[in-house]
Coordinates of C-alpha atoms and ligand atoms in Angstrom, one line a residue:
Chain A
X312 CA -0.7 14.8 -17.9
X313 CA 0.6 17.2 -15.3
X314 CA 4.0 15.5 -15.3
X315 CA 6.0 18.4 -16.6
X316 CA 7.1 20.6 -13.8
X317 CA 8.0 24.3 -13.6
X318 CA 10.7 26.3 -11.8
X319 CA 12.4 23.0 -11.0
X320 CA 15.6 24.8 -10.2
X321 CA 14.2 26.9 -7.4
X322 CA 14.3 25.5 -4.0
X323 CA 10.9 26.1 -2.5
X324 CA 10.3 27.5 1.0
X325 CA 14.0 28.3 1.8
X326 CA 13.3 32.0 1.6
X327 CA 10.2 31.6 3.7
X328 CA 12.1 29.8 6.4
X329 CA 14.8 32.5 6.6
X330 CA 12.1 35.2 6.7
X331 CA 10.5 33.3 9.6
X332 CA 13.5 33.6 11.9
X333 CA 14.3 37.2 10.8
X334 CA 10.8 38.2 11.6
X335 CA 11.0 37.2 15.3
X336 CA 14.5 38.4 16.1
X337 CA 13.6 41.9 17.3
X338 CA 10.3 41.0 19.0
X339 CA 12.3 38.3 21.0
X340 CA 15.1 40.9 21.7
X341 CA 12.5 43.3 23.1
X342 CA 10.8 40.6 25.1
X343 CA 14.2 39.6 26.6
X344 CA 15.4 43.2 27.2
X345 CA 12.4 44.1 29.4
X346 CA 13.0 41.5 32.2
X347 CA 16.8 42.0 31.9
X348 CA 16.5 45.7 32.5
X349 CA 14.1 45.1 35.4
X350 CA 16.4 42.6 37.0
X351 CA 19.2 45.1 36.7
X352 CA 17.1 47.8 38.4
X353 CA 16.2 45.5 41.2
X354 CA 19.7 44.3 41.9
X355 CA 22.1 47.2 41.2
X356 CA 19.5 49.9 40.6
X357 CA 20.0 51.4 44.1
X358 CA 16.2 51.9 44.6
X359 CA 13.8 50.7 47.3
X360 CA 12.4 47.3 46.1
X361 CA 8.8 48.2 47.0
X362 CA 9.0 51.4 45.0
X363 CA 10.3 49.5 42.0
X364 CA 7.6 46.9 42.2
X365 CA 4.9 49.6 42.4
X366 CA 6.4 51.3 39.3
X367 CA 6.4 48.1 37.4
X368 CA 2.8 47.4 38.3
X369 CA 1.8 51.0 37.5
X370 CA 3.8 50.8 34.3
X371 CA 2.2 47.6 33.1
X372 CA -1.3 49.0 33.8
X373 CA -0.5 52.3 32.1
X374 CA 0.8 50.3 29.2
X375 CA -2.5 48.5 29.0
X376 CA -4.2 51.9 28.8
X377 CA -1.9 53.0 26.1
X378 CA -2.4 49.7 24.2
X379 CA -6.1 50.1 24.4
X380 CA -5.9 53.6 22.9
X381 CA -3.5 52.5 20.2
X382 CA -5.2 49.4 18.8
X383 CA -7.9 51.3 16.9
X384 CA -5.3 53.7 15.6
X385 CA -3.0 51.0 14.3
X386 CA -5.9 49.2 12.5
X387 CA -7.0 52.3 10.7
X388 CA -3.4 53.4 9.9
X389 CA -2.4 49.9 8.8
X390 CA -5.3 49.2 6.5
X391 CA -6.3 52.6 5.1
X392 CA -2.9 54.2 5.2
X393 CA -4.6 57.2 6.7
X394 CA -3.4 59.0 9.7
X395 CA -6.5 59.7 11.6
X396 CA -5.9 63.0 13.3
X397 CA -9.4 62.8 14.8
X398 CA -8.3 59.8 16.9
X399 CA -7.8 61.8 20.1
X400 CA -11.1 63.7 19.6
X401 CA -12.9 60.4 19.0
X402 CA -11.5 59.1 22.2
X403 CA -12.9 62.2 24.0
X404 CA -16.2 61.7 22.2
X405 CA -16.4 58.1 23.4
X406 CA -15.7 59.2 27.0
X407 CA -18.4 61.9 26.9
X408 CA -20.8 59.5 25.3
X409 CA -20.2 57.1 28.2
X410 CA -20.5 60.0 30.7
X411 CA -23.8 61.0 29.2
X412 CA -25.1 57.5 29.3
X413 CA -24.2 57.1 32.9
X414 CA -25.3 60.6 34.1
X415 CA -28.6 60.9 32.3
X416 CA -29.7 57.3 31.8
X417 CA -28.1 56.1 35.0
X418 CA -26.4 53.1 33.3
X419 CA -23.4 51.6 35.1
X420 CA -20.2 52.7 33.4
X421 CA -19.3 49.3 31.9
X422 CA -22.8 48.8 30.5
X423 CA -22.6 52.3 29.0
X424 CA -19.4 51.2 27.3
X425 CA -21.2 48.2 25.8
X426 CA -23.8 50.6 24.4
X427 CA -21.2 53.1 23.2
X428 CA -19.4 50.4 21.1
X429 CA -22.0 50.0 18.3
X430 CA -22.7 53.8 18.3
X431 CA -19.1 54.6 17.7
X432 CA -18.9 51.7 15.1
X433 CA -21.7 53.4 13.2
X434 CA -20.1 56.8 13.6
X435 CA -16.8 55.5 12.2
X436 CA -18.5 53.7 9.3
X437 CA -20.4 56.9 8.3
X438 CA -17.3 59.1 8.6
X439 CA -15.2 56.9 6.4
X440 CA -18.0 55.9 4.0
X441 CA -19.4 59.4 3.7
X442 CA -16.4 61.7 4.1
X443 CA -13.2 59.9 3.5
X444 CA -13.7 57.1 1.1
X445 CA -13.3 59.0 -2.1
X446 CA -10.0 60.5 -0.8
X447 CA -8.7 57.2 0.5
X448 CA -9.5 55.2 -2.7
X449 CA -7.8 57.8 -4.9
X450 CA -4.8 57.8 -2.6
X451 CA -5.3 61.5 -1.6
X452 CA -3.7 61.2 1.9
X453 CA -3.2 65.0 2.3
X454 CA -7.0 65.4 1.8
X455 CA -7.7 62.7 4.4
X456 CA -5.4 64.5 6.9
X457 CA -7.2 67.8 6.4
X458 CA -10.6 66.2 6.8
X459 CA -9.7 64.2 9.9
X460 CA -8.1 67.4 11.4
X461 CA -11.3 69.3 10.7
X462 CA -13.3 66.5 12.2
X463 CA -11.1 66.7 15.3
X464 CA -11.8 70.4 15.7
X465 CA -15.5 69.9 15.1
X466 CA -15.8 67.1 17.7
X467 CA -13.8 69.0 20.3
X468 CA -15.8 72.2 19.9
X469 CA -19.2 70.4 19.9
X470 CA -18.2 68.7 23.2
X471 CA -17.1 72.1 24.6
X472 CA -20.4 73.6 23.6
X473 CA -22.5 70.8 25.2
X474 CA -20.5 69.9 28.2
X475 CA -18.4 73.0 28.8
X476 CA -14.7 73.1 29.7
X477 CA -15.0 72.1 33.4
X478 CA -13.5 68.7 34.3
X479 CA -16.2 66.1 34.8
X480 CA -16.1 62.6 36.3
X481 CA -18.0 59.5 35.5
X482 CA -20.3 58.7 38.5
X483 CA -20.5 55.4 40.3
X484 CA -17.2 53.7 39.2
X485 CA -15.7 50.6 40.8
X486 CA -13.6 51.7 43.9
X487 CA -10.9 49.6 45.4
X488 CA -7.6 48.0 44.6
X489 CA -5.8 44.7 44.5
X490 CA -2.5 44.2 46.3
X491 CA 0.3 42.3 44.5
X492 CA 3.7 41.9 46.1
X493 CA 3.1 45.0 48.2
X494 CA 2.1 47.1 45.2
X495 CA -1.3 48.5 44.6
X496 CA -3.3 48.0 41.4
X497 CA -6.7 49.7 41.2
X498 CA -9.6 47.6 39.9
X499 CA -10.5 50.1 37.3
X500 CA -7.0 50.0 35.8
X501 CA -6.9 46.2 36.0
X502 CA -10.2 46.1 34.1
X503 CA -8.8 48.5 31.5
X504 CA -5.7 46.2 31.1
X505 CA -8.0 43.1 30.7
X506 CA -10.1 45.1 28.2
X507 CA -7.0 45.8 26.2
X508 CA -6.0 42.1 26.1
X509 CA -9.6 41.2 25.1
X510 CA -9.8 43.7 22.4
X511 CA -6.4 42.7 21.0
X512 CA -7.4 39.0 21.1
X513 CA -10.8 39.6 19.5
X514 CA -9.4 41.7 16.7
X515 CA -6.6 39.2 16.0
X516 CA -9.2 36.5 15.8
X517 CA -11.4 38.5 13.4
X518 CA -8.4 39.4 11.2
X519 CA -7.0 35.9 11.0
X520 CA -10.0 33.5 11.4
X521 CA -12.8 35.1 9.4
X522 CA -13.4 35.7 5.7
X523 CA -14.0 39.4 6.4
X524 CA -10.7 39.6 8.3
X525 CA -9.0 38.1 5.3
X526 CA -10.5 40.7 3.1
X527 CA -9.3 43.4 5.4
X528 CA -5.8 42.0 5.3
X529 CA -6.0 41.7 1.5
X530 CA -7.0 45.3 1.1
X531 CA -4.3 46.4 3.5
X532 CA -1.7 44.4 1.5
X533 CA -2.8 45.6 -1.9
X534 CA -6.1 47.4 -2.4
X535 CA -6.0 47.3 -6.2
X536 CA -5.3 43.5 -6.1
X537 CA -8.2 43.2 -3.7
X538 CA -10.6 45.1 -6.0
X539 CA -9.5 42.8 -8.8
X540 CA -10.7 39.7 -7.0
X541 CA -14.1 41.3 -6.3
X542 CA -13.5 42.9 -2.9
X543 CA -15.6 46.1 -2.4
X544 CA -12.6 48.1 -1.2
X545 CA -14.7 51.2 -0.2
X546 CA -16.9 49.0 2.0
X547 CA -13.9 47.3 3.7
X548 CA -12.4 50.8 4.4
X549 CA -15.7 52.0 6.0
X550 CA -16.1 48.9 8.1
X551 CA -12.4 49.0 9.2
X552 CA -12.8 52.6 10.2
X553 CA -15.9 51.5 12.1
X554 CA -14.2 48.7 13.9
X555 CA -11.3 51.0 14.7
X556 CA -13.8 53.5 16.2
X557 CA -15.4 50.7 18.1
X558 CA -12.0 49.9 19.7
X559 CA -11.8 53.6 20.6
X560 CA -15.2 53.4 22.3
X561 CA -13.9 50.5 24.4
X562 CA -10.9 52.5 25.3
X563 CA -13.0 55.6 26.2
X564 CA -15.4 53.6 28.4
X565 CA -12.6 51.8 30.3
X566 CA -10.5 54.9 30.8
X567 CA -13.3 57.3 31.7
X568 CA -13.6 56.1 35.3
X569 CA -10.1 57.2 36.3
X570 CA -9.7 60.3 34.2
X571 CA -11.2 63.7 34.6
X572 CA -13.0 64.5 31.4
X573 CA -12.5 67.6 29.4
X574 CA -13.1 67.9 25.7
X575 CA -9.3 67.6 25.1
X576 CA -8.8 64.6 27.4
X577 CA -8.3 62.3 24.4
X578 CA -5.7 64.5 22.8
X579 CA -3.3 63.9 25.6
X580 CA -2.9 60.3 24.5
X581 CA -2.5 61.0 20.8
X582 CA 1.2 61.6 20.5
X583 CA 2.1 58.5 22.6
X584 CA -0.5 56.5 20.7
X585 CA 1.3 57.4 17.4
X586 CA 4.7 56.5 19.0
X587 CA 3.3 53.2 20.1
X588 CA 1.7 52.4 16.7
X589 CA 5.0 53.2 14.8
X590 CA 7.1 51.4 17.4
X591 CA 4.9 48.2 17.4
X592 CA 4.6 48.2 13.6
X593 CA 1.9 49.9 11.5
X594 CA -1.2 47.8 11.4
X595 CA 0.0 45.2 13.9
X596 CA -2.4 44.7 16.8
X597 CA 0.1 42.6 18.7
X598 CA 2.6 45.4 18.1
X599 CA 0.3 47.9 19.6
X600 CA -0.2 45.7 22.7
X601 CA 3.6 45.1 23.2
X602 CA 4.5 48.7 22.2
X603 CA 2.0 50.1 24.7
X604 CA 3.3 47.9 27.6
X605 CA 7.0 48.8 26.7
X606 CA 6.2 52.5 26.6
X607 CA 4.2 52.3 29.8
X608 CA 7.0 50.5 31.6
X609 CA 9.7 52.9 30.3
X610 CA 7.7 55.9 31.4
X611 CA 6.9 54.8 35.0
X612 CA 10.1 52.9 35.8
X613 CA 12.2 55.6 34.0
X614 CA 10.5 58.1 36.3
X615 CA 12.4 56.6 39.2
X616 CA 15.6 58.0 37.8
X617 CA 14.3 60.9 35.7
X618 CA 11.3 62.3 37.4
X619 CA 8.8 64.6 35.7
X620 CA 9.0 64.9 32.0
X621 CA 12.4 63.3 32.1
X622 CA 10.8 59.9 31.6
X623 CA 9.3 61.1 28.3
X624 CA 12.9 61.6 27.0
X625 CA 13.6 58.0 27.8
X626 CA 10.4 57.0 25.9
X627 CA 11.5 58.8 22.8
X628 CA 15.1 57.4 23.2
X629 CA 13.7 53.9 23.2
X630 CA 11.5 54.8 20.2
X631 CA 14.5 56.1 18.2
X632 CA 16.8 53.2 19.1
X633 CA 14.2 50.6 18.0
X634 CA 13.5 52.4 14.7
X635 CA 17.2 52.7 14.0
X636 CA 17.4 48.9 14.0
X637 CA 14.0 48.2 12.6
X638 CA 12.4 51.0 10.7
X639 CA 9.2 49.0 10.1
X640 CA 8.6 48.7 13.9
X641 CA 8.8 45.7 16.2
X642 CA 6.1 43.6 14.5
X643 CA 5.9 45.5 11.3
X644 CA 6.3 44.0 7.8
X645 CA 8.4 45.8 5.2
X646 CA 6.3 47.1 2.4
Chain B
X215 CA -23.1 34.0 -29.1
X216 CA -20.8 36.9 -28.3
X217 CA -19.6 37.1 -24.7
X218 CA -17.9 40.5 -25.0
X219 CA -18.6 43.5 -27.3
X220 CA -16.4 46.5 -27.3
X221 CA -17.7 49.5 -29.3
X222 CA -15.6 52.5 -30.1
X223 CA -13.6 52.2 -27.0
X224 CA -11.2 55.2 -26.5
X225 CA -9.0 56.5 -23.7
X226 CA -7.2 59.8 -23.7
X227 CA -4.6 60.8 -21.1
X228 CA -4.1 64.6 -21.4
X229 CA -3.2 64.7 -25.0
X230 CA -2.1 61.1 -25.5
X231 CA -4.7 58.8 -27.0
X232 CA -3.6 55.5 -25.4
X233 CA -6.6 53.5 -26.8
X234 CA -8.2 54.7 -30.0
X235 CA -11.6 53.5 -31.2
X236 CA -11.3 49.8 -30.6
X237 CA -14.2 47.6 -31.8
X238 CA -14.1 43.9 -31.1
X239 CA -16.6 41.2 -30.5
X240 CA -15.4 38.1 -28.6
X241 CA -17.3 34.9 -29.0
X242 CA -18.0 32.5 -26.1
X243 CA -15.1 30.1 -25.5
X244 CA -12.8 32.1 -27.9
X245 CA -9.1 32.6 -27.4
X246 CA -8.1 36.0 -28.7
X247 CA -4.5 37.0 -28.8
X248 CA -3.5 40.7 -28.5
X249 CA -0.1 41.9 -29.7
X250 CA 1.5 45.3 -30.4
X251 CA 4.7 47.1 -29.6
X252 CA 5.5 48.6 -26.2
X253 CA 3.1 51.4 -25.4
X254 CA 0.5 50.3 -28.0
X255 CA -2.2 50.5 -25.4
X256 CA -2.8 46.8 -24.7
X257 CA -2.7 47.1 -20.9
X258 CA -4.8 50.3 -21.0
X259 CA -7.4 48.4 -23.1
X260 CA -7.6 45.7 -20.3
X261 CA -7.9 48.4 -17.6
X262 CA -10.8 49.9 -19.5
X263 CA -12.6 46.6 -20.0
X264 CA -12.1 45.5 -16.4
X265 CA -13.3 48.8 -14.9
X266 CA -10.0 50.0 -13.4
X267 CA -10.1 53.1 -15.7
X268 CA -13.1 54.9 -17.0
X269 CA -13.2 55.2 -20.8
X270 CA -13.3 58.6 -22.6
X271 CA -15.7 57.2 -25.1
X272 CA -17.2 53.9 -26.0
X273 CA -19.2 51.0 -24.7
X274 CA -18.5 47.6 -23.1
X275 CA -21.1 44.9 -23.2
X276 CA -20.4 41.8 -21.2
X277 CA -22.7 38.8 -21.3
X278 CA -25.5 40.9 -22.6
X279 CA -25.1 43.6 -19.9
X280 CA -23.7 47.1 -20.5
X281 CA -20.9 47.3 -17.9
X282 CA -19.4 50.6 -19.0
X283 CA -18.5 52.6 -15.9
X284 CA -18.9 49.8 -13.5
X285 CA -16.3 49.7 -10.6
X286 CA -13.6 47.0 -10.9
X287 CA -14.9 44.9 -8.0
X288 CA -18.3 44.7 -9.5
X289 CA -17.0 43.8 -13.0
X290 CA -14.8 41.1 -11.4
X291 CA -17.8 39.7 -9.4
X292 CA -19.7 39.5 -12.7
X293 CA -17.2 37.1 -14.1
X294 CA -14.8 39.3 -16.1
X295 CA -11.4 39.0 -14.4
X296 CA -8.0 40.3 -15.4
X297 CA -4.4 39.6 -14.3
X298 CA -1.7 42.2 -14.0
X299 CA 1.5 42.5 -16.0
X300 CA 3.2 43.5 -12.8
X301 CA 1.8 41.1 -10.2
X302 CA -0.1 42.4 -7.3
X303 CA 0.0 39.7 -4.6
X304 CA -1.0 40.1 -1.0
X305 CA 2.6 39.6 0.1
X306 CA 2.1 39.2 3.8
X307 CA -0.6 36.5 3.3
X308 CA 0.0 32.9 2.3
X309 CA -0.6 31.6 -1.2
X310 CA -3.7 29.8 0.0
X311 CA -5.1 32.9 1.6
X312 CA -4.4 35.0 -1.5
X313 CA -6.6 32.6 -3.5
X314 CA -9.2 32.2 -0.7
X315 CA -9.9 35.9 -0.8
X316 CA -11.2 35.4 -4.3
X317 CA -12.9 32.0 -3.6
X318 CA -14.8 33.6 -0.8
X319 CA -16.9 35.5 -3.3
X320 CA -18.2 32.2 -4.7
X321 CA -18.5 30.3 -1.4
X322 CA -20.1 31.9 1.7
X323 CA -18.6 29.4 4.2
X324 CA -14.9 29.8 5.1
X325 CA -14.3 26.0 4.9
X326 CA -15.8 25.8 1.4
X327 CA -13.8 28.8 0.2
X328 CA -10.6 27.3 1.5
X329 CA -11.3 23.9 -0.1
X330 CA -12.1 25.6 -3.4
X331 CA -8.9 27.7 -3.1
X332 CA -6.9 24.5 -2.6
X333 CA -8.4 22.9 -5.7
X334 CA -7.5 26.0 -7.7
X335 CA -4.0 26.0 -6.3
X336 CA -3.6 22.4 -7.4
X337 CA -5.0 23.2 -10.8
X338 CA -2.2 25.7 -11.4
X339 CA 0.4 23.4 -9.7
X340 CA 1.2 25.7 -6.8
X341 CA 0.8 23.0 -4.2
X342 CA 4.3 23.2 -2.8
X343 CA 3.8 26.9 -1.9
X344 CA 0.4 26.6 -0.3
X345 CA 1.4 27.9 3.0
X346 CA 4.4 30.1 2.0
X347 CA 3.9 33.9 2.2
X348 CA 3.2 35.2 -1.2
X349 CA 6.1 37.6 -0.9
X350 CA 8.5 34.7 -0.8
X351 CA 7.4 33.1 -4.1
X352 CA 9.7 33.1 -7.2
X353 CA 8.5 34.9 -10.3
X354 CA 7.1 31.7 -11.9
X355 CA 5.2 31.1 -8.7
X356 CA 3.8 34.6 -8.6
X357 CA 2.6 34.4 -12.1
X358 CA 0.7 31.2 -11.3
X359 CA -0.6 32.8 -8.1
X360 CA -1.9 35.7 -10.1
X361 CA -3.6 33.2 -12.4
X362 CA -5.0 31.2 -9.5
X363 CA -6.5 34.2 -7.9
X364 CA -8.2 35.1 -11.1
X365 CA -9.4 31.5 -11.7
X366 CA -10.8 31.3 -8.1
X367 CA -13.5 33.8 -9.1
X368 CA -14.6 31.3 -11.7
X369 CA -14.5 33.9 -14.5
X370 CA -16.4 33.6 -17.8
X371 CA -13.9 35.8 -19.4
X372 CA -10.2 36.0 -18.4
X373 CA -7.9 38.8 -19.4
X374 CA -4.3 37.7 -19.2
X375 CA -1.6 40.5 -19.4
X376 CA 1.8 39.0 -20.2
X377 CA 1.6 36.0 -17.9
X378 CA 4.7 34.6 -19.6
X379 CA 6.9 37.7 -19.2
X380 CA 9.8 37.2 -16.8
X381 CA 9.6 33.4 -17.0
X382 CA 12.7 31.5 -18.1
X383 CA 12.1 29.5 -21.3
X384 CA 11.9 26.2 -19.4
X385 CA 9.0 27.6 -17.3
X386 CA 7.1 28.8 -20.4
X387 CA 6.1 25.5 -21.9
X388 CA 4.2 24.2 -18.9
X389 CA 2.4 27.6 -18.5
X390 CA 1.3 27.5 -22.2
X391 CA 0.1 24.0 -21.7
X392 CA -1.9 25.1 -18.7
X393 CA -3.5 28.0 -20.6
X394 CA -4.4 25.6 -23.4
X395 CA -6.0 23.3 -20.9
X396 CA -8.1 26.1 -19.4
X397 CA -9.3 27.1 -22.8
X398 CA -10.1 23.6 -23.7
X399 CA -12.2 23.4 -20.6
X400 CA -14.3 26.3 -22.0
X401 CA -12.8 29.5 -20.7
X402 CA -12.9 32.6 -22.9
X403 CA -9.5 34.3 -22.9
X404 CA -8.0 37.6 -24.1
X405 CA -4.3 37.1 -24.1
X406 CA -1.7 39.9 -24.3
X407 CA 1.7 38.6 -25.1
X408 CA 5.0 39.5 -26.7
X409 CA 6.2 36.0 -27.2
X410 CA 4.9 35.2 -30.7
X411 CA 5.4 31.5 -30.5
X412 CA 3.0 31.4 -27.5
X413 CA 0.5 33.7 -29.2
X414 CA 0.4 31.6 -32.4
X415 CA 0.2 28.3 -30.4
X416 CA -2.9 29.4 -28.5
X417 CA -4.8 32.1 -30.3
X418 CA -7.8 31.5 -32.6
X419 CA -7.9 35.1 -33.6
X420 CA -5.4 37.9 -33.3
X421 CA -5.8 41.6 -32.6
X422 CA -2.9 43.8 -33.5
X423 CA -2.7 47.2 -31.8
X424 CA -0.5 50.1 -32.8
X425 CA -0.4 53.5 -31.1
X426 CA -3.7 52.8 -29.5
X427 CA -5.6 51.8 -32.7
X428 CA -6.8 48.6 -34.0
X429 CA -4.4 47.8 -36.8
X430 CA -5.7 44.3 -37.8
X431 CA -8.0 41.6 -36.5
X432 CA -8.2 38.1 -37.9
X433 CA -6.6 34.8 -38.4
X434 CA -3.2 34.8 -36.7
X435 CA -1.4 32.7 -39.3
X436 CA -2.7 34.7 -42.2
X437 CA -1.8 37.9 -40.4
X438 CA 1.9 37.0 -39.9
X439 CA 2.0 37.2 -43.7
X440 CA 0.6 40.8 -43.7
X441 CA 3.3 43.4 -44.5
X442 CA 1.8 46.3 -42.5
X443 CA 1.4 44.1 -39.4
X444 CA 4.9 42.7 -39.5
X445 CA 6.3 46.2 -40.0
X446 CA 4.3 47.6 -37.0
X447 CA 5.0 44.8 -34.7
X448 CA 8.4 43.3 -35.6
X449 CA 10.0 46.5 -37.0
X450 CA 10.7 47.3 -40.6
X451 CA 13.8 45.0 -40.7
X452 CA 11.6 42.0 -40.8
X453 CA 9.4 43.2 -43.6
Ligands
LIG1126 N1 -2.3 56.3 -16.2 C1 -1.7 56.8 -17.3 N2 -1.5 58.2 -17.5 C2 -0.9 58.6 -18.6 N3 -0.4 57.9 -19.6 C3 -0.6 56.5 -19.5 C4 -1.2 56.0 -18.4 N4 -1.2 54.6 -18.5 C5 -0.6 54.4 -19.7 N5 -0.3 55.5 -20.3 C6 0.4 55.6 -21.6 O1 -0.5 55.0 -22.6 C7 0.3 54.3 -23.5 C8 -0.1 52.9 -23.6 O2 0.4 52.2 -22.5 P1 0.1 50.7 -22.2 O3 0.6 50.4 -20.8 O4 -1.4 50.4 -22.4 O5 0.9 50.0 -23.3 P2 1.1 48.4 -23.5 O6 0.7 48.1 -24.9 O7 0.5 47.6 -22.5 O8 2.7 48.3 -23.5 P3 3.7 47.2 -23.0 O9 3.8 46.2 -24.1 O10 5.0 47.9 -22.7 O11 3.1 46.6 -21.7 C9 1.8 54.5 -23.2 O12 2.3 55.6 -23.9 C10 1.7 54.9 -21.7 O13 2.8 55.8 -21.4
LIG1127 MG1 1.3 46.4 -21.0

């Protein structure tokens, strides 16, 4: 006897359909804008074609690096609502961990990265589970800020104590480069770019295709509602921070070969990583990927016209313009 | 046998006593209505029983186990589940996923959890919204989603906080029918509701709360004759 219906007057799904188109308008606009701008630069940009191609390739690869650094940050930010001020320091920590594994144990750098991943996962799990959970669960975000800031200082100074302030480099990396359309792409940066794609893909699969990923999304959408259906929110927080830290470990390992390591090397990425996370949409892995590439391209191609720090002005201009039209970021959802 | 025992349950918020010495015993398969004016402490009572708030005093025994002080997720996993007056859906996820998060506690495999979630969605007649994002559902749909999520945990005791509020009258009757069916299938229910017709149609016993305290507990039809109850709940004009 389930004949009687409810809400008969409401037309189902019409809202959802509208939302569906709305949702993709800006991502499509951004995707269209990038090639249009590039074509313009090639045709009427008044620059040497080879130079432009090299900037595009460099920009794409730099974007991959940025994306790699931002993915862990967006996950933690999106799910826990916590701004992890220790993100840069954790990136440095990962790089020095990889440095130590290569220099003392003699592991090849990419194998060292594989070893660093579970170590950083455990580190993140303990930091969130032990230090931050009580603050996050009670919604004390100022407290979390202070704790992560303190953690950042601690990590940086411990690294300084152990390794000193002199720039170090990871031994035995992969030399050489690939030539595309007359431009040069170093193998190390290509691998970093591939790594970013792989991490983004793996994370997207985990979030959308596993029960645990579903719990993460549920906690991110509404932690109280999640607790209500039996999800152990504290444990999800700790594991999410762990997974975010594992992403940072991948970033550290893949970036270490072409950077000179100082205890503050990670901090140099922090501001741009935050810009990318907000631009792409808080908590959106795809957003971090796209945001990273857009920022990388703007920075290097922009440098053709505004050399030096001028290209950073362009980066922030793009940031402000996008947020003006879409405050939740390119792939963000309104909350 | 009693499924839930609440002894001397009290909650103070700096000065205000929101719940004041409540003592109730709920039998297995019972349907207990809870009424009281706005601010009587009904929702706070649910928050205490389901572990969202720690009580100031008192004890909660569920299914023979003292669960006082347990965290909310542990209470829910034990089979004591509440719904919220203000719905708390996972807006960015589909209706099916919303329910599957709960099902996944009863079924380890993802496929089984989804199949179970689908069955629950059919039970509350949400089929047409299965793949719609929860954020796009109309109020009546959200109420059913909230119910479906709770049911997916296969609770022994269900605490319903104003599931009829915000529904247009035409949507109420089918919801009342559904709740009656769930009770007939053996579910124990605590039911907070302002709409007296629904309370009287479903409840076997009635708890009346007033300013946090337990004003009366007993047969609902006898109670509507009680002068003090009518005054507290309906206002003196009705007395
Ligand atoms: N977290 C809190 N802090 C302080 N006071 C609170 C808190 N939660 C509830 N109260 C107060 O406790 C009293 C009881 O509130 P409660 O929400 O339990 O009432 P209710 O019976 O559910 O009312 P309604 O019928 O309007 O839903 C109210 O005076 C409310 O303002
Ligand atoms: Mg209430």
